[in-house]
PDB file of C-alpha atoms and ligand atoms in Angstrom:
ATOM      1  CA  UNK A 184     133.191 -74.595 -20.467  1.00 85.00           C
ATOM      2  CA  UNK A 185     133.572 -77.093 -17.641  1.00 91.00           C
ATOM      3  CA  UNK A 186     130.399 -76.253 -15.713  1.00 93.00           C
ATOM      4  CA  UNK A 187     131.106 -77.889 -12.361  1.00 94.00           C
ATOM      5  CA  UNK A 188     134.667 -76.613 -12.223  1.00 95.00           C
ATOM      6  CA  UNK A 189     133.409 -73.128 -13.014  1.00 97.00           C
ATOM      7  CA  UNK A 190     130.745 -73.301 -10.281  1.00 97.00           C
ATOM      8  CA  UNK A 191     133.200 -74.609  -7.703  1.00 97.00           C
ATOM      9  CA  UNK A 192     135.824 -71.918  -8.218  1.00 98.00           C
ATOM     10  CA  UNK A 193     133.157 -69.185  -8.180  1.00 98.00           C
ATOM     11  CA  UNK A 194     131.631 -70.453  -4.919  1.00 98.00           C
ATOM     12  CA  UNK A 195     135.009 -71.023  -3.258  1.00 98.00           C
ATOM     13  CA  UNK A 196     136.287 -67.570  -4.123  1.00 98.00           C
ATOM     14  CA  UNK A 197     133.008 -66.001  -2.956  1.00 98.00           C
ATOM     15  CA  UNK A 198     133.167 -67.830   0.370  1.00 98.00           C
ATOM     16  CA  UNK A 199     136.812 -66.916   0.883  1.00 98.00           C
ATOM     17  CA  UNK A 200     136.323 -63.237   0.031  1.00 98.00           C
ATOM     18  CA  UNK A 201     133.242 -63.187   2.280  1.00 98.00           C
ATOM     19  CA  UNK A 202     135.298 -64.627   5.134  1.00 98.00           C
ATOM     20  CA  UNK A 203     137.830 -61.832   4.645  1.00 98.00           C
ATOM     21  CA  UNK A 204     134.988 -59.310   4.663  1.00 98.00           C
ATOM     22  CA  UNK A 205     133.548 -60.722   7.898  1.00 96.00           C
ATOM     23  CA  UNK A 206     136.903 -60.775   9.672  1.00 96.00           C
ATOM     24  CA  UNK A 207     137.765 -57.266   8.453  1.00 97.00           C
ATOM     25  CA  UNK A 208     134.440 -56.063   9.843  1.00 96.00           C
ATOM     26  CA  UNK A 209     135.189 -57.633  13.212  1.00 95.00           C
ATOM     27  CA  UNK A 210     138.539 -55.891  13.274  1.00 96.00           C
ATOM     28  CA  UNK A 211     137.650 -52.377  12.122  1.00 97.00           C
ATOM     29  CA  UNK A 212     133.859 -51.807  11.968  1.00 96.00           C
ATOM     30  CA  UNK A 213     132.828 -53.600  15.156  1.00 95.00           C
ATOM     31  CA  UNK A 214     134.213 -50.971  17.576  1.00 95.00           C
ATOM     32  CA  UNK A 215     131.834 -48.428  16.022  1.00 95.00           C
ATOM     33  CA  UNK A 216     128.905 -50.854  16.207  1.00 93.00           C
ATOM     34  CA  UNK A 217     129.645 -51.463  19.889  1.00 93.00           C
ATOM     35  CA  UNK A 218     129.756 -47.736  20.509  1.00 93.00           C
ATOM     36  CA  UNK A 219     126.466 -47.194  18.664  1.00 93.00           C
ATOM     37  CA  UNK A 220     124.692 -50.052  20.433  1.00 91.00           C
ATOM     38  CA  UNK A 221     126.047 -48.765  23.747  1.00 92.00           C
ATOM     39  CA  UNK A 222     124.315 -45.480  22.983  1.00 91.00           C
ATOM     40  CA  UNK A 223     121.099 -47.317  22.192  1.00 89.00           C
ATOM     41  CA  UNK A 224     121.298 -49.002  25.584  1.00 91.00           C
ATOM     42  CA  UNK A 225     121.788 -45.658  27.337  1.00 91.00           C
ATOM     43  CA  UNK A 226     118.749 -44.311  25.493  1.00 89.00           C
ATOM     44  CA  UNK A 227     116.693 -47.307  26.603  1.00 90.00           C
ATOM     45  CA  UNK A 228     117.777 -46.840  30.238  1.00 92.00           C
ATOM     46  CA  UNK A 229     117.004 -43.138  30.046  1.00 92.00           C
ATOM     47  CA  UNK A 230     113.532 -43.747  28.654  1.00 90.00           C
ATOM     48  CA  UNK A 231     112.843 -46.437  31.265  1.00 89.00           C
ATOM     49  CA  UNK A 232     112.247 -49.033  28.573  1.00 87.00           C
ATOM     50  CA  UNK A 233     114.693 -51.395  30.296  1.00 87.00           C
ATOM     51  CA  UNK A 234     116.542 -51.255  33.599  1.00 90.00           C
ATOM     52  CA  UNK A 235     120.295 -50.997  33.932  1.00 92.00           C
ATOM     53  CA  UNK A 236     120.665 -54.320  35.768  1.00 92.00           C
ATOM     54  CA  UNK A 237     123.160 -57.148  35.818  1.00 92.00           C
ATOM     55  CA  UNK A 238     120.613 -59.399  34.113  1.00 91.00           C
ATOM     56  CA  UNK A 239     120.360 -56.942  31.270  1.00 90.00           C
ATOM     57  CA  UNK A 240     124.117 -56.944  30.734  1.00 92.00           C
ATOM     58  CA  UNK A 241     124.400 -60.738  30.926  1.00 90.00           C
ATOM     59  CA  UNK A 242     121.720 -61.123  28.309  1.00 86.00           C
ATOM     60  CA  UNK A 243     123.192 -58.313  26.273  1.00 88.00           C
ATOM     61  CA  UNK A 244     126.665 -59.875  26.202  1.00 88.00           C
ATOM     62  CA  UNK A 245     125.292 -63.216  25.073  1.00 84.00           C
ATOM     63  CA  UNK A 246     123.272 -61.543  22.382  1.00 82.00           C
ATOM     64  CA  UNK A 247     126.185 -59.457  21.126  1.00 88.00           C
ATOM     65  CA  UNK A 248     128.486 -62.477  21.045  1.00 87.00           C
ATOM     66  CA  UNK A 249     125.891 -64.204  18.869  1.00 82.00           C
ATOM     67  CA  UNK A 250     125.670 -61.188  16.603  1.00 85.00           C
ATOM     68  CA  UNK A 251     129.428 -60.859  16.324  1.00 89.00           C
ATOM     69  CA  UNK A 252     130.100 -64.487  15.519  1.00 87.00           C
ATOM     70  CA  UNK A 253     127.101 -64.413  13.193  1.00 89.00           C
ATOM     71  CA  UNK A 254     128.806 -61.672  11.280  1.00 91.00           C
ATOM     72  CA  UNK A 255     131.535 -63.978   9.994  1.00 94.00           C
ATOM     73  CA  UNK A 256     128.966 -66.556   8.862  1.00 93.00           C
ATOM     74  CA  UNK A 257     126.867 -63.792   7.327  1.00 94.00           C
ATOM     75  CA  UNK A 258     130.017 -62.585   5.568  1.00 96.00           C
ATOM     76  CA  UNK A 259     130.497 -66.004   3.996  1.00 97.00           C
ATOM     77  CA  UNK A 260     126.835 -66.185   2.896  1.00 96.00           C
ATOM     78  CA  UNK A 261     126.946 -62.677   1.462  1.00 97.00           C
ATOM     79  CA  UNK A 262     130.307 -63.449  -0.150  1.00 98.00           C
ATOM     80  CA  UNK A 263     128.970 -66.552  -1.893  1.00 98.00           C
ATOM     81  CA  UNK A 264     125.943 -64.540  -3.025  1.00 98.00           C
ATOM     82  CA  UNK A 265     127.773 -61.505  -4.431  1.00 98.00           C
ATOM     83  CA  UNK A 266     130.528 -63.837  -5.638  1.00 98.00           C
ATOM     84  CA  UNK A 267     127.936 -65.714  -7.722  1.00 98.00           C
ATOM     85  CA  UNK A 268     126.922 -62.500  -9.439  1.00 98.00           C
ATOM     86  CA  UNK A 269     130.577 -61.635  -9.948  1.00 98.00           C
ATOM     87  CA  UNK A 270     131.193 -65.095 -11.411  1.00 98.00           C
ATOM     88  CA  UNK A 271     128.339 -64.744 -13.918  1.00 97.00           C
ATOM     89  CA  UNK A 272     129.480 -61.317 -15.062  1.00 97.00           C
ATOM     90  CA  UNK A 273     133.135 -62.329 -15.162  1.00 97.00           C
ATOM     91  CA  UNK A 274     132.475 -65.444 -17.225  1.00 96.00           C
ATOM     92  CA  UNK A 275     130.360 -63.494 -19.689  1.00 94.00           C
ATOM     93  CA  UNK A 276     132.674 -60.511 -20.034  1.00 93.00           C
ATOM     94  CA  UNK A 277     136.095 -62.149 -19.600  1.00 94.00           C
ATOM     95  CA  UNK A 278     136.973 -62.136 -23.291  1.00 91.00           C
ATOM     96  CA  UNK A 279     136.230 -58.426 -23.645  1.00 90.00           C
ATOM     97  CA  UNK A 280     137.891 -57.278 -20.418  1.00 94.00           C
ATOM     98  CA  UNK A 281     141.322 -55.684 -20.858  1.00 92.00           C
ATOM     99  CA  UNK A 282     144.409 -57.346 -19.385  1.00 91.00           C
ATOM    100  CA  UNK A 283     146.255 -60.489 -20.357  1.00 89.00           C
ATOM    101  CA  UNK A 284     145.712 -62.590 -17.279  1.00 94.00           C
ATOM    102  CA  UNK A 285     142.587 -63.348 -15.324  1.00 97.00           C
ATOM    103  CA  UNK A 286     143.669 -61.636 -12.097  1.00 98.00           C
ATOM    104  CA  UNK A 287     144.009 -58.337 -13.926  1.00 97.00           C
ATOM    105  CA  UNK A 288     140.726 -58.838 -15.776  1.00 98.00           C
ATOM    106  CA  UNK A 289     138.945 -59.735 -12.543  1.00 98.00           C
ATOM    107  CA  UNK A 290     140.369 -56.696 -10.742  1.00 98.00           C
ATOM    108  CA  UNK A 291     139.137 -54.407 -13.514  1.00 97.00           C
ATOM    109  CA  UNK A 292     135.661 -55.945 -13.417  1.00 98.00           C
ATOM    110  CA  UNK A 293     135.576 -55.810  -9.610  1.00 98.00           C
ATOM    111  CA  UNK A 294     136.510 -52.122  -9.799  1.00 98.00           C
ATOM    112  CA  UNK A 295     133.633 -51.437 -12.202  1.00 97.00           C
ATOM    113  CA  UNK A 296     131.163 -53.392 -10.069  1.00 98.00           C
ATOM    114  CA  UNK A 297     132.423 -51.752  -6.872  1.00 98.00           C
ATOM    115  CA  UNK A 298     131.768 -48.295  -8.351  1.00 98.00           C
ATOM    116  CA  UNK A 299     128.397 -49.020  -9.979  1.00 98.00           C
ATOM    117  CA  UNK A 300     126.849 -51.472  -7.506  1.00 98.00           C
ATOM    118  CA  UNK A 301     128.395 -50.281  -4.278  1.00 97.00           C
ATOM    119  CA  UNK A 302     130.085 -46.907  -4.185  1.00 98.00           C
ATOM    120  CA  UNK A 303     127.647 -44.749  -6.159  1.00 98.00           C
ATOM    121  CA  UNK A 304     124.642 -46.229  -4.256  1.00 97.00           C
ATOM    122  CA  UNK A 305     126.609 -45.710  -1.022  1.00 97.00           C
ATOM    123  CA  UNK A 306     127.078 -42.003  -1.817  1.00 97.00           C
ATOM    124  CA  UNK A 307     123.311 -41.669  -2.210  1.00 97.00           C
ATOM    125  CA  UNK A 308     122.300 -43.943   0.676  1.00 96.00           C
ATOM    126  CA  UNK A 309     125.326 -44.224   2.976  1.00 95.00           C
ATOM    127  CA  UNK A 310     125.585 -47.009   5.547  1.00 95.00           C
ATOM    128  CA  UNK A 311     124.307 -46.125   8.999  1.00 94.00           C
ATOM    129  CA  UNK A 312     125.250 -47.553  12.392  1.00 93.00           C
ATOM    130  CA  UNK A 313     122.596 -48.728  14.845  1.00 89.00           C
ATOM    131  CA  UNK A 314     120.850 -45.805  16.625  1.00 85.00           C
ATOM    132  CA  UNK A 315     120.445 -44.047  13.286  1.00 87.00           C
ATOM    133  CA  UNK A 316     117.245 -44.993  11.570  1.00 82.00           C
ATOM    134  CA  UNK A 317     113.603 -45.451  12.262  1.00 84.00           C
ATOM    135  CA  UNK A 318     112.429 -49.078  12.292  1.00 80.00           C
ATOM    136  CA  UNK A 319     109.204 -47.974  10.634  1.00 83.00           C
ATOM    137  CA  UNK A 320     110.990 -46.873   7.486  1.00 88.00           C
ATOM    138  CA  UNK A 321     113.179 -49.957   6.989  1.00 88.00           C
ATOM    139  CA  UNK A 322     111.101 -51.373   4.128  1.00 89.00           C
ATOM    140  CA  UNK A 323     111.064 -48.044   2.316  1.00 92.00           C
ATOM    141  CA  UNK A 324     114.821 -47.695   2.806  1.00 93.00           C
ATOM    142  CA  UNK A 325     115.415 -51.224   1.558  1.00 92.00           C
ATOM    143  CA  UNK A 326     113.346 -50.532  -1.564  1.00 93.00           C
ATOM    144  CA  UNK A 327     115.118 -47.238  -2.263  1.00 95.00           C
ATOM    145  CA  UNK A 328     118.574 -48.723  -1.787  1.00 95.00           C
ATOM    146  CA  UNK A 329     118.014 -51.870  -3.823  1.00 94.00           C
ATOM    147  CA  UNK A 330     116.248 -49.976  -6.624  1.00 96.00           C
ATOM    148  CA  UNK A 331     119.144 -47.581  -6.896  1.00 97.00           C
ATOM    149  CA  UNK A 332     121.637 -50.460  -7.079  1.00 97.00           C
ATOM    150  CA  UNK A 333     119.530 -52.247  -9.702  1.00 97.00           C
ATOM    151  CA  UNK A 334     119.109 -49.087 -11.805  1.00 98.00           C
ATOM    152  CA  UNK A 335     122.835 -48.397 -11.641  1.00 98.00           C
ATOM    153  CA  UNK A 336     123.772 -51.964 -12.570  1.00 97.00           C
ATOM    154  CA  UNK A 337     121.288 -52.230 -15.437  1.00 97.00           C
ATOM    155  CA  UNK A 338     122.339 -48.809 -16.730  1.00 98.00           C
ATOM    156  CA  UNK A 339     126.012 -49.835 -16.642  1.00 97.00           C
ATOM    157  CA  UNK A 340     125.295 -52.946 -18.719  1.00 96.00           C
ATOM    158  CA  UNK A 341     123.021 -50.992 -21.082  1.00 96.00           C
ATOM    159  CA  UNK A 342     125.511 -48.203 -21.734  1.00 96.00           C
ATOM    160  CA  UNK A 343     128.280 -50.763 -22.132  1.00 93.00           C
ATOM    161  CA  UNK A 344     126.250 -52.442 -24.885  1.00 92.00           C
ATOM    162  CA  UNK A 345     125.646 -49.057 -26.503  1.00 91.00           C
ATOM    163  CA  UNK A 346     129.357 -48.228 -26.391  1.00 91.00           C
ATOM    164  CA  UNK A 347     130.160 -51.449 -28.249  1.00 88.00           C
ATOM    165  CA  UNK A 348     128.224 -50.122 -31.235  1.00 89.00           C
ATOM    166  CA  UNK A 349     130.551 -47.137 -31.509  1.00 88.00           C
ATOM    167  CA  UNK A 350     133.974 -47.099 -33.122  1.00 85.00           C
ATOM    168  CA  UNK A 351     137.264 -46.497 -31.270  1.00 83.00           C
ATOM    169  CA  UNK A 352     137.324 -43.182 -29.454  1.00 84.00           C
ATOM    170  CA  UNK A 353     133.577 -42.715 -29.654  1.00 86.00           C
ATOM    171  CA  UNK A 354     133.249 -45.600 -27.180  1.00 86.00           C
ATOM    172  CA  UNK A 355     133.747 -43.051 -24.424  1.00 91.00           C
ATOM    173  CA  UNK A 356     130.194 -41.888 -25.199  1.00 93.00           C
ATOM    174  CA  UNK A 357     128.933 -44.965 -23.381  1.00 93.00           C
ATOM    175  CA  UNK A 358     130.743 -43.913 -20.206  1.00 95.00           C
ATOM    176  CA  UNK A 359     129.560 -40.327 -20.552  1.00 96.00           C
ATOM    177  CA  UNK A 360     126.022 -41.599 -21.060  1.00 96.00           C
ATOM    178  CA  UNK A 361     126.199 -43.703 -17.885  1.00 97.00           C
ATOM    179  CA  UNK A 362     127.587 -40.828 -15.814  1.00 97.00           C
ATOM    180  CA  UNK A 363     124.908 -38.430 -17.079  1.00 98.00           C
ATOM    181  CA  UNK A 364     122.126 -40.954 -16.510  1.00 98.00           C
ATOM    182  CA  UNK A 365     123.190 -42.026 -13.021  1.00 98.00           C
ATOM    183  CA  UNK A 366     123.702 -38.374 -11.973  1.00 98.00           C
ATOM    184  CA  UNK A 367     120.134 -37.688 -13.009  1.00 98.00           C
ATOM    185  CA  UNK A 368     118.837 -40.714 -11.072  1.00 98.00           C
ATOM    186  CA  UNK A 369     120.980 -39.644  -8.106  1.00 98.00           C
ATOM    187  CA  UNK A 370     119.251 -36.261  -8.015  1.00 97.00           C
ATOM    188  CA  UNK A 371     115.733 -37.557  -8.701  1.00 97.00           C
ATOM    189  CA  UNK A 372     115.628 -40.436  -6.191  1.00 97.00           C
ATOM    190  CA  UNK A 373     114.190 -39.481  -2.795  1.00 95.00           C
ATOM    191  CA  UNK A 374     116.506 -38.997   0.158  1.00 93.00           C
ATOM    192  CA  UNK A 375     116.812 -41.419   3.043  1.00 91.00           C
ATOM    193  CA  UNK A 376     113.900 -40.268   5.223  1.00 89.00           C
ATOM    194  CA  UNK A 377     115.746 -40.815   8.530  1.00 89.00           C
ATOM    195  CA  UNK A 378     117.673 -38.132  10.328  1.00 88.00           C
ATOM    196  CA  UNK A 379     121.199 -38.873  11.436  1.00 89.00           C
ATOM    197  CA  UNK A 380     120.926 -38.466  15.174  1.00 85.00           C
ATOM    198  CA  UNK A 381     124.197 -40.064  16.262  1.00 88.00           C
ATOM    199  CA  UNK A 382     127.397 -38.038  16.821  1.00 91.00           C
ATOM    200  CA  UNK A 383     129.088 -37.183  13.556  1.00 92.00           C
ATOM    201  CA  UNK A 384     132.445 -38.749  14.422  1.00 94.00           C
ATOM    202  CA  UNK A 385     130.750 -42.066  15.173  1.00 95.00           C
ATOM    203  CA  UNK A 386     128.779 -42.021  11.919  1.00 95.00           C
ATOM    204  CA  UNK A 387     131.769 -40.953   9.844  1.00 96.00           C
ATOM    205  CA  UNK A 388     134.120 -43.479  11.428  1.00 96.00           C
ATOM    206  CA  UNK A 389     131.540 -46.191  10.891  1.00 97.00           C
ATOM    207  CA  UNK A 390     131.032 -45.249   7.238  1.00 97.00           C
ATOM    208  CA  UNK A 391     134.738 -45.013   6.466  1.00 97.00           C
ATOM    209  CA  UNK A 392     135.547 -48.417   7.992  1.00 98.00           C
ATOM    210  CA  UNK A 393     132.473 -49.919   6.342  1.00 97.00           C
ATOM    211  CA  UNK A 394     133.698 -48.776   2.902  1.00 98.00           C
ATOM    212  CA  UNK A 395     137.170 -50.177   3.603  1.00 98.00           C
ATOM    213  CA  UNK A 396     135.727 -53.540   4.636  1.00 98.00           C
ATOM    214  CA  UNK A 397     133.437 -53.810   1.602  1.00 98.00           C
ATOM    215  CA  UNK A 398     136.360 -52.839  -0.626  1.00 98.00           C
ATOM    216  CA  UNK A 399     138.449 -55.604   0.938  1.00 98.00           C
ATOM    217  CA  UNK A 400     135.758 -58.009  -0.259  1.00 98.00           C
ATOM    218  CA  UNK A 401     135.888 -56.802  -3.872  1.00 98.00           C
ATOM    219  CA  UNK A 402     139.684 -56.930  -3.970  1.00 98.00           C
ATOM    220  CA  UNK A 403     139.702 -60.399  -2.402  1.00 98.00           C
ATOM    221  CA  UNK A 404     137.079 -61.825  -4.748  1.00 98.00           C
ATOM    222  CA  UNK A 405     138.891 -60.513  -7.830  1.00 98.00           C
ATOM    223  CA  UNK A 406     142.292 -61.842  -6.810  1.00 98.00           C
ATOM    224  CA  UNK A 407     140.949 -65.217  -5.658  1.00 98.00           C
ATOM    225  CA  UNK A 408     138.750 -65.867  -8.668  1.00 98.00           C
ATOM    226  CA  UNK A 409     141.503 -64.597 -10.997  1.00 98.00           C
ATOM    227  CA  UNK A 410     144.108 -66.928  -9.498  1.00 98.00           C
ATOM    228  CA  UNK A 411     141.762 -69.923  -9.470  1.00 98.00           C
ATOM    229  CA  UNK A 412     140.725 -69.183 -13.043  1.00 97.00           C
ATOM    230  CA  UNK A 413     144.359 -68.941 -14.181  1.00 96.00           C
ATOM    231  CA  UNK A 414     145.090 -72.222 -12.471  1.00 96.00           C
ATOM    232  CA  UNK A 415     142.066 -74.349 -13.384  1.00 95.00           C
ATOM    233  CA  UNK A 416     141.074 -72.729 -16.673  1.00 94.00           C
ATOM    234  CA  UNK A 417     137.378 -73.669 -16.526  1.00 94.00           C
ATOM    235  CA  UNK A 418     136.788 -72.202 -19.985  1.00 89.00           C
ATOM    236  CA  UNK A 419     138.475 -75.244 -21.490  1.00 85.00           C
ATOM    237  CA  UNK A 420     136.229 -78.023 -22.542  1.00 72.00           C
ATOM    238  CA  UNK A 421     136.914 -81.704 -22.498  1.00 60.00           C
ATOM    239  CA  UNK A 422     135.718 -82.532 -25.946  1.00 52.00           C
ATOM    240  CA  UNK A 423     134.101 -85.875 -26.478  1.00 48.00           C
ATOM    241  CA  UNK A 424     135.521 -86.179 -29.941  1.00 44.00           C
ATOM    242  CA  UNK A 425     135.291 -89.446 -31.758  1.00 43.00           C
TER     243      UNK A 425
ATOM    244  CA  UNK B  44     144.295 -92.937 -20.912  1.00 44.00           C
ATOM    245  CA  UNK B  45     143.855 -89.255 -20.429  1.00 45.00           C
ATOM    246  CA  UNK B  46     145.829 -88.855 -23.646  1.00 47.00           C
ATOM    247  CA  UNK B  47     142.714 -89.663 -25.603  1.00 48.00           C
ATOM    248  CA  UNK B  48     140.907 -86.659 -24.190  1.00 52.00           C
ATOM    249  CA  UNK B  49     141.179 -83.508 -26.158  1.00 51.00           C
ATOM    250  CA  UNK B  50     141.179 -80.105 -24.595  1.00 49.00           C
ATOM    251  CA  UNK B  51     139.805 -77.294 -26.662  1.00 48.00           C
ATOM    252  CA  UNK B  52     138.973 -73.711 -25.910  1.00 48.00           C
ATOM    253  CA  UNK B  53     135.256 -73.303 -26.014  1.00 46.00           C
ATOM    254  CA  UNK B  54     133.787 -70.411 -27.896  1.00 49.00           C
ATOM    255  CA  UNK B  55     130.271 -71.288 -26.860  1.00 60.00           C
ATOM    256  CA  UNK B  56     130.368 -69.216 -23.712  1.00 77.00           C
ATOM    257  CA  UNK B  57     128.852 -69.828 -20.319  1.00 88.00           C
ATOM    258  CA  UNK B  58     126.399 -72.719 -19.882  1.00 92.00           C
ATOM    259  CA  UNK B  59     122.918 -71.455 -19.122  1.00 94.00           C
ATOM    260  CA  UNK B  60     122.517 -73.956 -16.272  1.00 94.00           C
ATOM    261  CA  UNK B  61     125.515 -72.429 -14.489  1.00 96.00           C
ATOM    262  CA  UNK B  62     124.081 -68.948 -14.878  1.00 96.00           C
ATOM    263  CA  UNK B  63     120.721 -70.037 -13.472  1.00 97.00           C
ATOM    264  CA  UNK B  64     122.328 -71.823 -10.513  1.00 97.00           C
ATOM    265  CA  UNK B  65     124.481 -68.815  -9.654  1.00 98.00           C
ATOM    266  CA  UNK B  66     121.583 -66.395 -10.093  1.00 98.00           C
ATOM    267  CA  UNK B  67     119.495 -68.406  -7.609  1.00 98.00           C
ATOM    268  CA  UNK B  68     122.381 -68.475  -5.108  1.00 98.00           C
ATOM    269  CA  UNK B  69     122.888 -64.746  -5.575  1.00 97.00           C
ATOM    270  CA  UNK B  70     119.232 -63.885  -4.959  1.00 96.00           C
ATOM    271  CA  UNK B  71     118.822 -66.215  -1.967  1.00 95.00           C
ATOM    272  CA  UNK B  72     122.021 -65.143  -0.232  1.00 95.00           C
ATOM    273  CA  UNK B  73     121.338 -61.475  -0.785  1.00 94.00           C
ATOM    274  CA  UNK B  74     117.838 -61.809   0.645  1.00 91.00           C
ATOM    275  CA  UNK B  75     119.036 -63.703   3.719  1.00 89.00           C
ATOM    276  CA  UNK B  76     121.794 -61.264   4.586  1.00 90.00           C
ATOM    277  CA  UNK B  77     120.329 -58.036   3.280  1.00 88.00           C
ATOM    278  CA  UNK B  78     116.595 -58.141   3.710  1.00 83.00           C
ATOM    279  CA  UNK B  79     115.186 -61.096   5.666  1.00 78.00           C
ATOM    280  CA  UNK B  80     112.999 -60.100   8.606  1.00 72.00           C
ATOM    281  CA  UNK B  81     112.066 -63.627   9.657  1.00 62.00           C
ATOM    282  CA  UNK B  82     110.602 -64.793   6.349  1.00 67.00           C
ATOM    283  CA  UNK B  83     112.863 -67.783   5.786  1.00 63.00           C
ATOM    284  CA  UNK B  84     112.410 -69.462   9.176  1.00 64.00           C
ATOM    285  CA  UNK B  85     108.698 -68.681   9.062  1.00 64.00           C
ATOM    286  CA  UNK B  86     108.473 -71.372   6.376  1.00 65.00           C
ATOM    287  CA  UNK B  87     109.355 -73.865   9.096  1.00 65.00           C
ATOM    288  CA  UNK B  88     108.439 -72.221  12.376  1.00 66.00           C
ATOM    289  CA  UNK B  89     105.460 -70.127  11.340  1.00 66.00           C
ATOM    290  CA  UNK B  90     104.635 -66.723  12.776  1.00 67.00           C
ATOM    291  CA  UNK B  91     106.985 -67.150  15.724  1.00 66.00           C
ATOM    292  CA  UNK B  92     109.911 -66.617  13.374  1.00 62.00           C
ATOM    293  CA  UNK B  93     108.939 -63.015  12.774  1.00 59.00           C
ATOM    294  CA  UNK B  94     109.297 -62.209  16.447  1.00 59.00           C
ATOM    295  CA  UNK B  95     112.452 -64.244  16.996  1.00 62.00           C
ATOM    296  CA  UNK B  96     114.254 -62.826  13.965  1.00 63.00           C
ATOM    297  CA  UNK B  97     117.068 -65.371  14.231  1.00 69.00           C
ATOM    298  CA  UNK B  98     118.496 -64.675  10.805  1.00 71.00           C
ATOM    299  CA  UNK B  99     118.169 -60.971  11.349  1.00 72.00           C
ATOM    300  CA  UNK B 100     120.214 -61.170  14.542  1.00 76.00           C
ATOM    301  CA  UNK B 101     122.769 -63.450  12.954  1.00 82.00           C
ATOM    302  CA  UNK B 102     123.271 -61.177   9.993  1.00 87.00           C
ATOM    303  CA  UNK B 103     122.673 -57.966  11.924  1.00 88.00           C
ATOM    304  CA  UNK B 104     126.198 -56.627  12.195  1.00 91.00           C
ATOM    305  CA  UNK B 105     127.053 -57.556   8.627  1.00 93.00           C
ATOM    306  CA  UNK B 106     123.895 -55.887   7.437  1.00 91.00           C
ATOM    307  CA  UNK B 107     124.929 -52.586   8.969  1.00 93.00           C
ATOM    308  CA  UNK B 108     128.563 -52.939   7.963  1.00 94.00           C
ATOM    309  CA  UNK B 109     127.793 -53.821   4.354  1.00 95.00           C
ATOM    310  CA  UNK B 110     125.523 -50.807   4.004  1.00 94.00           C
ATOM    311  CA  UNK B 111     122.089 -52.445   3.975  1.00 93.00           C
ATOM    312  CA  UNK B 112     119.248 -50.640   5.661  1.00 90.00           C
ATOM    313  CA  UNK B 113     118.632 -52.240   9.040  1.00 82.00           C
ATOM    314  CA  UNK B 114     117.065 -50.487  11.960  1.00 76.00           C
TER     315      UNK B 114
HETATM  316 ZN1  LIG C 744     120.362 -52.910  13.023  1.00 95.84          ZN
END
């Protein structure tokens, strides 16, 4: 394999998909974040923590502009990061993924990773807008969420390896095994300790748009890496034959 | 002169160095966006970084939107 070519196309597709994720967030998730942060401000005024003054709003606007523009940069960083993981898994599993071209293979892998690393963990620990959540519990929540993702991902790889040992139709046992195992983990793992205090329509709208935006990332990374892989074929090696 | 080069399909798989490089990028990026609470800048700016939380603010909206626990 041509190592540098492989690294470049993985990083470029991660950055591009991350950019799409960031921009999609700005377009569809941000209105809910603004609404939620607006509620936080009202709570702070009500409790007397800060005063509803012009200075407050000037500072607030500057701070939100920073956060919003930061989101696109953060999207690129996160995209390169998750894209790197996707690149490793894609390179290692490409020959066993179904589909004749790399776009199709990448879309299938992205679908599997979306379900195991994102959607199942999301169902257990759904995304929350600002105003929901106790700052004190953030470390606990981070540990719970990342453990669940890691368990799900490791289980998916493990059961995939098991399924390869079976013949033909019995391969489905691997999938059944994963579903049974992750359902058990889903039930056993503790709940998010925080109560959802925000209005339900805000929380639901936020969660729905958040899922759409994350999904846009997985679709974008699969298509981009697939196209670049078809074009540059990094699996080829320039042999130094003599 | 490129005619002398021979292109073959490798069966050897993915170079370990590429996997290591990507794994490091994955872990660093995920920490910065998903979990940093001032740790990275504290390497340079010391304790002040934990109160400023620059990276946290920069990645704040993405952190919520991508489903990471935040605040
Ligand atoms: Zn937050």
